[in-house]
PDB file of C-alpha atoms and ligand atoms in Angstrom:
ATOM      1  CA  MET A 119    -158.235 -75.639 130.516  1.00 78.00           C
ATOM      2  CA  LYS A 120    -155.199 -76.574 132.589  1.00 86.00           C
ATOM      3  CA  LEU A 121    -151.970 -76.949 130.623  1.00 89.00           C
ATOM      4  CA  ILE A 122    -149.203 -79.053 132.145  1.00 92.00           C
ATOM      5  CA  VAL A 123    -145.880 -78.402 130.482  1.00 93.00           C
ATOM      6  CA  ASP A 124    -142.274 -79.219 131.206  1.00 84.00           C
ATOM      7  CA  ASP A 125    -140.317 -78.097 128.161  1.00 91.00           C
ATOM      8  CA  PRO A 126    -137.652 -75.383 127.761  1.00 91.00           C
ATOM      9  CA  ASN A 127    -139.161 -74.365 124.396  1.00 93.00           C
ATOM     10  CA  PHE A 128    -142.468 -73.339 125.973  1.00 94.00           C
ATOM     11  CA  PRO A 129    -143.032 -69.543 125.944  1.00 93.00           C
ATOM     12  CA  HIS A 130    -143.280 -69.250 129.734  1.00 89.00           C
ATOM     13  CA  GLY A 131    -144.573 -65.876 130.912  1.00 90.00           C
ATOM     14  CA  ALA A 132    -146.264 -65.095 127.597  1.00 95.00           C
ATOM     15  CA  LYS A 133    -149.865 -63.914 127.384  1.00 96.00           C
ATOM     16  CA  GLU A 134    -152.961 -65.673 126.065  1.00 96.00           C
ATOM     17  CA  LEU A 135    -154.670 -63.659 123.306  1.00 97.00           C
ATOM     18  CA  ASP A 136    -158.321 -63.806 122.199  1.00 97.00           C
ATOM     19  CA  ILE A 137    -158.897 -65.856 119.050  1.00 97.00           C
ATOM     20  CA  VAL A 138    -161.198 -64.265 116.475  1.00 96.00           C
ATOM     21  CA  VAL A 139    -163.984 -66.512 115.145  1.00 94.00           C
ATOM     22  CA  TYR A 140    -165.391 -66.683 111.581  1.00 93.00           C
ATOM     23  CA  PRO A 141    -167.182 -64.645 110.125  1.00 89.00           C
ATOM     24  CA  ASN A 142    -165.250 -61.792 111.806  1.00 93.00           C
ATOM     25  CA  PRO A 143    -164.219 -59.369 108.979  1.00 95.00           C
ATOM     26  CA  ILE A 144    -160.526 -59.297 110.078  1.00 96.00           C
ATOM     27  CA  LEU A 145    -160.253 -62.890 108.768  1.00 97.00           C
ATOM     28  CA  LYS A 146    -161.173 -61.627 105.260  1.00 96.00           C
ATOM     29  CA  LYS A 147    -158.458 -58.943 105.039  1.00 97.00           C
ATOM     30  CA  VAL A 148    -155.118 -59.353 103.260  1.00 98.00           C
ATOM     31  CA  ALA A 149    -152.418 -58.922 105.929  1.00 98.00           C
ATOM     32  CA  GLU A 150    -149.568 -56.383 105.595  1.00 98.00           C
ATOM     33  CA  PRO A 151    -145.842 -57.276 105.517  1.00 98.00           C
ATOM     34  CA  VAL A 152    -143.814 -56.870 108.719  1.00 98.00           C
ATOM     35  CA  GLU A 153    -141.216 -54.100 108.328  1.00 98.00           C
ATOM     36  CA  VAL A 154    -140.007 -53.516 111.884  1.00 98.00           C
ATOM     37  CA  PHE A 155    -138.186 -56.341 113.685  1.00 98.00           C
ATOM     38  CA  ASP A 156    -138.183 -55.182 117.305  1.00 98.00           C
ATOM     39  CA  GLU A 157    -138.894 -56.398 120.842  1.00 97.00           C
ATOM     40  CA  GLU A 158    -142.628 -55.846 120.338  1.00 97.00           C
ATOM     41  CA  LEU A 159    -142.612 -58.303 117.401  1.00 98.00           C
ATOM     42  CA  LYS A 160    -140.769 -60.919 119.493  1.00 97.00           C
ATOM     43  CA  GLU A 161    -143.288 -60.509 122.300  1.00 97.00           C
ATOM     44  CA  LEU A 162    -146.205 -60.827 119.870  1.00 98.00           C
ATOM     45  CA  CYS A 163    -144.772 -64.074 118.428  1.00 98.00           C
ATOM     46  CA  GLN A 164    -144.286 -65.545 121.928  1.00 97.00           C
ATOM     47  CA  ASN A 165    -147.865 -64.590 122.844  1.00 98.00           C
ATOM     48  CA  MET A 166    -149.116 -66.214 119.622  1.00 98.00           C
ATOM     49  CA  LEU A 167    -147.227 -69.442 120.400  1.00 98.00           C
ATOM     50  CA  TYR A 168    -148.584 -69.438 123.955  1.00 96.00           C
ATOM     51  CA  THR A 169    -152.137 -68.923 122.641  1.00 97.00           C
ATOM     52  CA  MET A 170    -151.681 -71.740 120.107  1.00 96.00           C
ATOM     53  CA  TYR A 171    -150.428 -74.237 122.728  1.00 95.00           C
ATOM     54  CA  LYS A 172    -153.174 -73.199 125.143  1.00 92.00           C
ATOM     55  CA  ALA A 173    -155.939 -73.804 122.547  1.00 90.00           C
ATOM     56  CA  PRO A 174    -154.362 -76.455 121.901  1.00 88.00           C
ATOM     57  CA  GLY A 175    -153.696 -76.079 118.156  1.00 93.00           C
ATOM     58  CA  ILE A 176    -150.854 -76.674 115.677  1.00 96.00           C
ATOM     59  CA  GLY A 177    -150.887 -73.313 113.889  1.00 98.00           C
ATOM     60  CA  LEU A 178    -152.021 -69.722 114.428  1.00 98.00           C
ATOM     61  CA  ALA A 179    -151.872 -66.741 112.055  1.00 98.00           C
ATOM     62  CA  ALA A 180    -151.824 -63.096 113.208  1.00 98.00           C
ATOM     63  CA  PRO A 181    -155.259 -62.233 111.671  1.00 98.00           C
ATOM     64  CA  GLN A 182    -156.731 -64.896 113.994  1.00 98.00           C
ATOM     65  CA  ILE A 183    -155.835 -62.728 116.980  1.00 98.00           C
ATOM     66  CA  GLY A 184    -157.039 -59.588 115.195  1.00 97.00           C
ATOM     67  CA  ILE A 185    -153.649 -58.400 113.874  1.00 98.00           C
ATOM     68  CA  GLY A 186    -153.344 -57.797 110.109  1.00 97.00           C
ATOM     69  CA  LYS A 187    -149.638 -58.684 109.794  1.00 98.00           C
ATOM     70  CA  ARG A 188    -147.941 -61.430 107.738  1.00 98.00           C
ATOM     71  CA  ILE A 189    -146.956 -63.679 110.657  1.00 98.00           C
ATOM     72  CA  PHE A 190    -147.854 -67.207 111.646  1.00 98.00           C
ATOM     73  CA  VAL A 191    -146.613 -69.609 114.306  1.00 98.00           C
ATOM     74  CA  MET A 192    -146.702 -73.384 114.215  1.00 98.00           C
ATOM     75  CA  ASP A 193    -145.796 -76.634 115.927  1.00 98.00           C
ATOM     76  CA  VAL A 194    -146.686 -79.805 114.043  1.00 97.00           C
ATOM     77  CA  ASP A 195    -144.414 -82.025 116.157  1.00 96.00           C
ATOM     78  CA  TYR A 196    -145.467 -81.756 119.805  1.00 95.00           C
ATOM     79  CA  ASP A 197    -147.286 -84.424 121.818  1.00 93.00           C
ATOM     80  CA  ARG A 198    -150.615 -83.766 123.521  1.00 89.00           C
ATOM     81  CA  GLU A 199    -151.906 -86.041 126.243  1.00 89.00           C
ATOM     82  CA  PHE A 200    -155.385 -85.493 127.694  1.00 86.00           C
ATOM     83  CA  LEU A 201    -155.229 -86.403 131.378  1.00 88.00           C
ATOM     84  CA  ASP A 202    -158.971 -86.397 132.091  1.00 85.00           C
ATOM     85  CA  GLU A 203    -162.079 -87.412 130.143  1.00 82.00           C
ATOM     86  CA  ASP A 204    -163.389 -83.858 129.703  1.00 81.00           C
ATOM     87  CA  GLY A 205    -160.151 -82.711 128.093  1.00 73.00           C
ATOM     88  CA  ASN A 206    -159.715 -80.028 130.765  1.00 83.00           C
ATOM     89  CA  GLU A 207    -156.218 -81.106 131.690  1.00 88.00           C
ATOM     90  CA  VAL A 208    -153.651 -81.406 128.907  1.00 89.00           C
ATOM     91  CA  LYS A 209    -150.010 -82.353 129.160  1.00 92.00           C
ATOM     92  CA  ILE A 210    -147.788 -81.215 126.287  1.00 93.00           C
ATOM     93  CA  SER A 211    -144.209 -82.259 125.532  1.00 94.00           C
ATOM     94  CA  ASN A 212    -141.534 -82.425 122.805  1.00 95.00           C
ATOM     95  CA  LEU A 213    -142.274 -78.897 121.621  1.00 97.00           C
ATOM     96  CA  ASN A 214    -140.873 -77.640 118.307  1.00 97.00           C
ATOM     97  CA  PRO A 215    -142.163 -74.058 117.955  1.00 97.00           C
ATOM     98  CA  ARG A 216    -141.722 -72.340 114.573  1.00 98.00           C
ATOM     99  CA  ILE A 217    -142.239 -68.688 113.629  1.00 98.00           C
ATOM    100  CA  PHE A 218    -142.739 -67.535 110.021  1.00 98.00           C
ATOM    101  CA  ILE A 219    -142.660 -63.825 109.152  1.00 98.00           C
ATOM    102  CA  ASN A 220    -143.387 -62.498 105.625  1.00 98.00           C
ATOM    103  CA  PRO A 221    -143.597 -66.058 104.234  1.00 98.00           C
ATOM    104  CA  GLN A 222    -143.672 -66.701 100.489  1.00 98.00           C
ATOM    105  CA  LEU A 223    -144.612 -70.084  99.077  1.00 98.00           C
ATOM    106  CA  LYS A 224    -142.735 -71.384  96.016  1.00 95.00           C
ATOM    107  CA  ASN A 225    -142.123 -74.521  93.919  1.00 94.00           C
ATOM    108  CA  HIS A 226    -145.128 -76.552  94.983  1.00 95.00           C
ATOM    109  CA  GLU A 227    -145.520 -80.134  93.777  1.00 96.00           C
ATOM    110  CA  GLY A 228    -148.151 -82.875  93.858  1.00 97.00           C
ATOM    111  CA  LYS A 229    -151.526 -82.981  95.601  1.00 97.00           C
ATOM    112  CA  THR A 230    -152.658 -84.305  98.957  1.00 97.00           C
ATOM    113  CA  THR A 231    -155.861 -84.281 100.992  1.00 97.00           C
ATOM    114  CA  TYR A 232    -156.079 -83.842 104.753  1.00 96.00           C
ATOM    115  CA  GLN A 233    -158.918 -83.338 107.219  1.00 97.00           C
ATOM    116  CA  GLU A 234    -158.370 -79.761 108.401  1.00 97.00           C
ATOM    117  CA  GLY A 235    -159.744 -77.745 111.261  1.00 96.00           C
ATOM    118  CA  CYS A 236    -159.118 -74.182 112.407  1.00 97.00           C
ATOM    119  CA  LEU A 237    -159.145 -72.399 115.775  1.00 96.00           C
ATOM    120  CA  SER A 238    -161.239 -69.640 114.109  1.00 96.00           C
ATOM    121  CA  VAL A 239    -163.763 -72.158 112.727  1.00 95.00           C
ATOM    122  CA  PRO A 240    -164.734 -74.129 115.846  1.00 92.00           C
ATOM    123  CA  ASN A 241    -166.056 -77.701 115.621  1.00 91.00           C
ATOM    124  CA  ILE A 242    -165.810 -77.970 111.835  1.00 95.00           C
ATOM    125  CA  PHE A 243    -163.444 -80.447 110.176  1.00 96.00           C
ATOM    126  CA  ASP A 244    -163.330 -81.347 106.495  1.00 97.00           C
ATOM    127  CA  ASP A 245    -161.027 -82.634 103.764  1.00 97.00           C
ATOM    128  CA  VAL A 246    -159.084 -79.949 101.907  1.00 97.00           C
ATOM    129  CA  GLU A 247    -156.867 -80.504  98.864  1.00 96.00           C
ATOM    130  CA  ARG A 248    -153.380 -78.964  99.126  1.00 97.00           C
ATOM    131  CA  TYR A 249    -150.008 -79.224  97.421  1.00 97.00           C
ATOM    132  CA  LYS A 250    -147.992 -82.184  98.703  1.00 97.00           C
ATOM    133  CA  THR A 251    -144.704 -80.314  98.975  1.00 98.00           C
ATOM    134  CA  VAL A 252    -143.926 -76.623  99.103  1.00 98.00           C
ATOM    135  CA  ASP A 253    -140.826 -74.484  99.595  1.00 98.00           C
ATOM    136  CA  VAL A 254    -141.222 -71.488 101.875  1.00 98.00           C
ATOM    137  CA  GLU A 255    -139.075 -68.379 102.084  1.00 98.00           C
ATOM    138  CA  TYR A 256    -139.582 -66.435 105.307  1.00 98.00           C
ATOM    139  CA  GLN A 257    -137.930 -64.196 107.887  1.00 98.00           C
ATOM    140  CA  ASP A 258    -137.311 -64.969 111.559  1.00 98.00           C
ATOM    141  CA  VAL A 259    -137.953 -62.562 114.455  1.00 98.00           C
ATOM    142  CA  ASN A 260    -134.576 -60.878 113.790  1.00 98.00           C
ATOM    143  CA  GLY A 261    -135.386 -60.299 110.108  1.00 98.00           C
ATOM    144  CA  ASN A 262    -132.959 -62.964 108.837  1.00 98.00           C
ATOM    145  CA  LYS A 263    -134.095 -64.786 105.708  1.00 98.00           C
ATOM    146  CA  HIS A 264    -134.487 -68.571 105.471  1.00 98.00           C
ATOM    147  CA  THR A 265    -135.800 -71.077 102.926  1.00 98.00           C
ATOM    148  CA  ILE A 266    -137.064 -74.561 103.799  1.00 98.00           C
ATOM    149  CA  SER A 267    -138.558 -77.404 101.778  1.00 98.00           C
ATOM    150  CA  THR A 268    -141.574 -78.976 103.441  1.00 97.00           C
ATOM    151  CA  ASP A 269    -143.885 -81.952 102.995  1.00 96.00           C
ATOM    152  CA  ASP A 270    -146.616 -83.830 104.884  1.00 94.00           C
ATOM    153  CA  LEU A 271    -148.343 -82.040 107.770  1.00 96.00           C
ATOM    154  CA  LEU A 272    -145.825 -79.180 107.878  1.00 97.00           C
ATOM    155  CA  SER A 273    -146.499 -78.359 104.205  1.00 98.00           C
ATOM    156  CA  ILE A 274    -150.287 -78.601 104.687  1.00 98.00           C
ATOM    157  CA  CYS A 275    -150.224 -76.448 107.809  1.00 98.00           C
ATOM    158  CA  ILE A 276    -148.043 -73.791 106.144  1.00 98.00           C
ATOM    159  CA  GLN A 277    -150.506 -73.573 103.237  1.00 98.00           C
ATOM    160  CA  HIS A 278    -153.454 -73.319 105.671  1.00 98.00           C
ATOM    161  CA  GLU A 279    -151.790 -70.552 107.726  1.00 98.00           C
ATOM    162  CA  ASN A 280    -150.528 -68.702 104.657  1.00 98.00           C
ATOM    163  CA  ASP A 281    -154.120 -68.610 103.361  1.00 98.00           C
ATOM    164  CA  HIS A 282    -155.093 -66.743 106.569  1.00 98.00           C
ATOM    165  CA  LEU A 283    -152.605 -63.992 105.585  1.00 98.00           C
ATOM    166  CA  ASP A 284    -154.474 -63.650 102.282  1.00 98.00           C
ATOM    167  CA  GLY A 285    -157.897 -63.514 103.947  1.00 98.00           C
ATOM    168  CA  ILE A 286    -158.828 -67.115 103.126  1.00 97.00           C
ATOM    169  CA  VAL A 287    -160.348 -69.557 105.643  1.00 97.00           C
ATOM    170  CA  PHE A 288    -160.221 -73.313 104.865  1.00 97.00           C
ATOM    171  CA  ILE A 289    -164.002 -73.748 104.488  1.00 96.00           C
ATOM    172  CA  GLU A 290    -163.830 -71.372 101.493  1.00 95.00           C
ATOM    173  CA  LYS A 291    -161.763 -73.997  99.665  1.00 95.00           C
ATOM    174  CA  LEU A 292    -164.599 -76.560  99.850  1.00 95.00           C
ATOM    175  CA  SER A 293    -167.560 -76.920  97.443  1.00 94.00           C
ATOM    176  CA  HIS A 294    -170.120 -74.069  97.436  1.00 95.00           C
ATOM    177  CA  LEU A 295    -172.652 -76.421  98.997  1.00 95.00           C
ATOM    178  CA  LYS A 296    -170.407 -77.329 101.936  1.00 95.00           C
ATOM    179  CA  PHE A 297    -169.156 -73.776 102.350  1.00 95.00           C
ATOM    180  CA  ASN A 298    -172.710 -72.370 102.533  1.00 95.00           C
ATOM    181  CA  PHE A 299    -173.736 -75.074 104.998  1.00 94.00           C
ATOM    182  CA  TYR A 300    -170.783 -74.391 107.317  1.00 95.00           C
ATOM    183  CA  ARG A 301    -171.092 -70.614 107.002  1.00 92.00           C
ATOM    184  CA  GLN A 302    -174.762 -70.731 108.022  1.00 92.00           C
ATOM    185  CA  LYS A 303    -173.856 -72.953 110.972  1.00 91.00           C
ATOM    186  CA  LEU A 304    -171.149 -70.516 112.109  1.00 90.00           C
ATOM    187  CA  VAL A 305    -173.387 -67.446 111.712  1.00 88.00           C
ATOM    188  CA  LYS A 306    -176.098 -69.212 113.742  1.00 88.00           C
ATOM    189  CA  GLU A 307    -173.589 -70.032 116.498  1.00 85.00           C
ATOM    190  CA  LYS A 308    -172.390 -66.434 116.518  1.00 82.00           C
ATOM    191  CA  THR A 309    -175.969 -65.166 116.898  1.00 84.00           C
ATOM    192  CA  ARG A 310    -176.512 -67.628 119.733  1.00 81.00           C
ATOM    193  CA  ARG A 311    -173.313 -66.498 121.505  1.00 77.00           C
ATOM    194  CA  GLY A 312    -174.448 -62.877 121.079  1.00 76.00           C
ATOM    195  CA  ALA A 313    -177.852 -63.662 122.596  1.00 72.00           C
ATOM    196  CA  LEU A 314    -176.207 -65.277 125.635  1.00 65.00           C
ATOM    197  CA  LYS A 315    -174.131 -62.196 126.430  1.00 54.00           C
TER     198      LYS A 315
HETATM  199 NI1   NI B 539    -156.822 -71.704 110.592  1.00 95.29          NI
END
């Protein structure tokens, strides 16, 4: 996929990482807090943002690239324009990258439903119920603490990504019937990919 980008917020020079696909066991582990705020952490966050934009997705949690740390990156604001019918050429603009380290969700209110997808659960989209608003305390790449109040897509996406840090994938929040159906589909696809190798 060719990404066309002209935006100073794009992590130019960063590296694309491999995204882990369900049912990989790393997605089921509870991630560990980040304690060291160094250059390596900054580089990891830039690589995660790059990987997210390249996918292209709106959120990516560290377990999805095989790293069991409490980090996720997000951009719920940028524009994506597919320049050809196959979706092989994508132009992105108006980037608003966000990085959340050691996030903690507080003071949720209301309920909302949104059709979610996940880069680790390819080709599956379904309605998930979430809190409508949520406050999130988190640290930035320098270890400084922040608190923001969120609603709409930002709130939904934060809840989705925060679940990844607790070993929860969105299909596990659906009915048992739907979850079993999707899980079987994903296991079958994994077996097929394995057979093609
Ligand atoms: Ni996800």
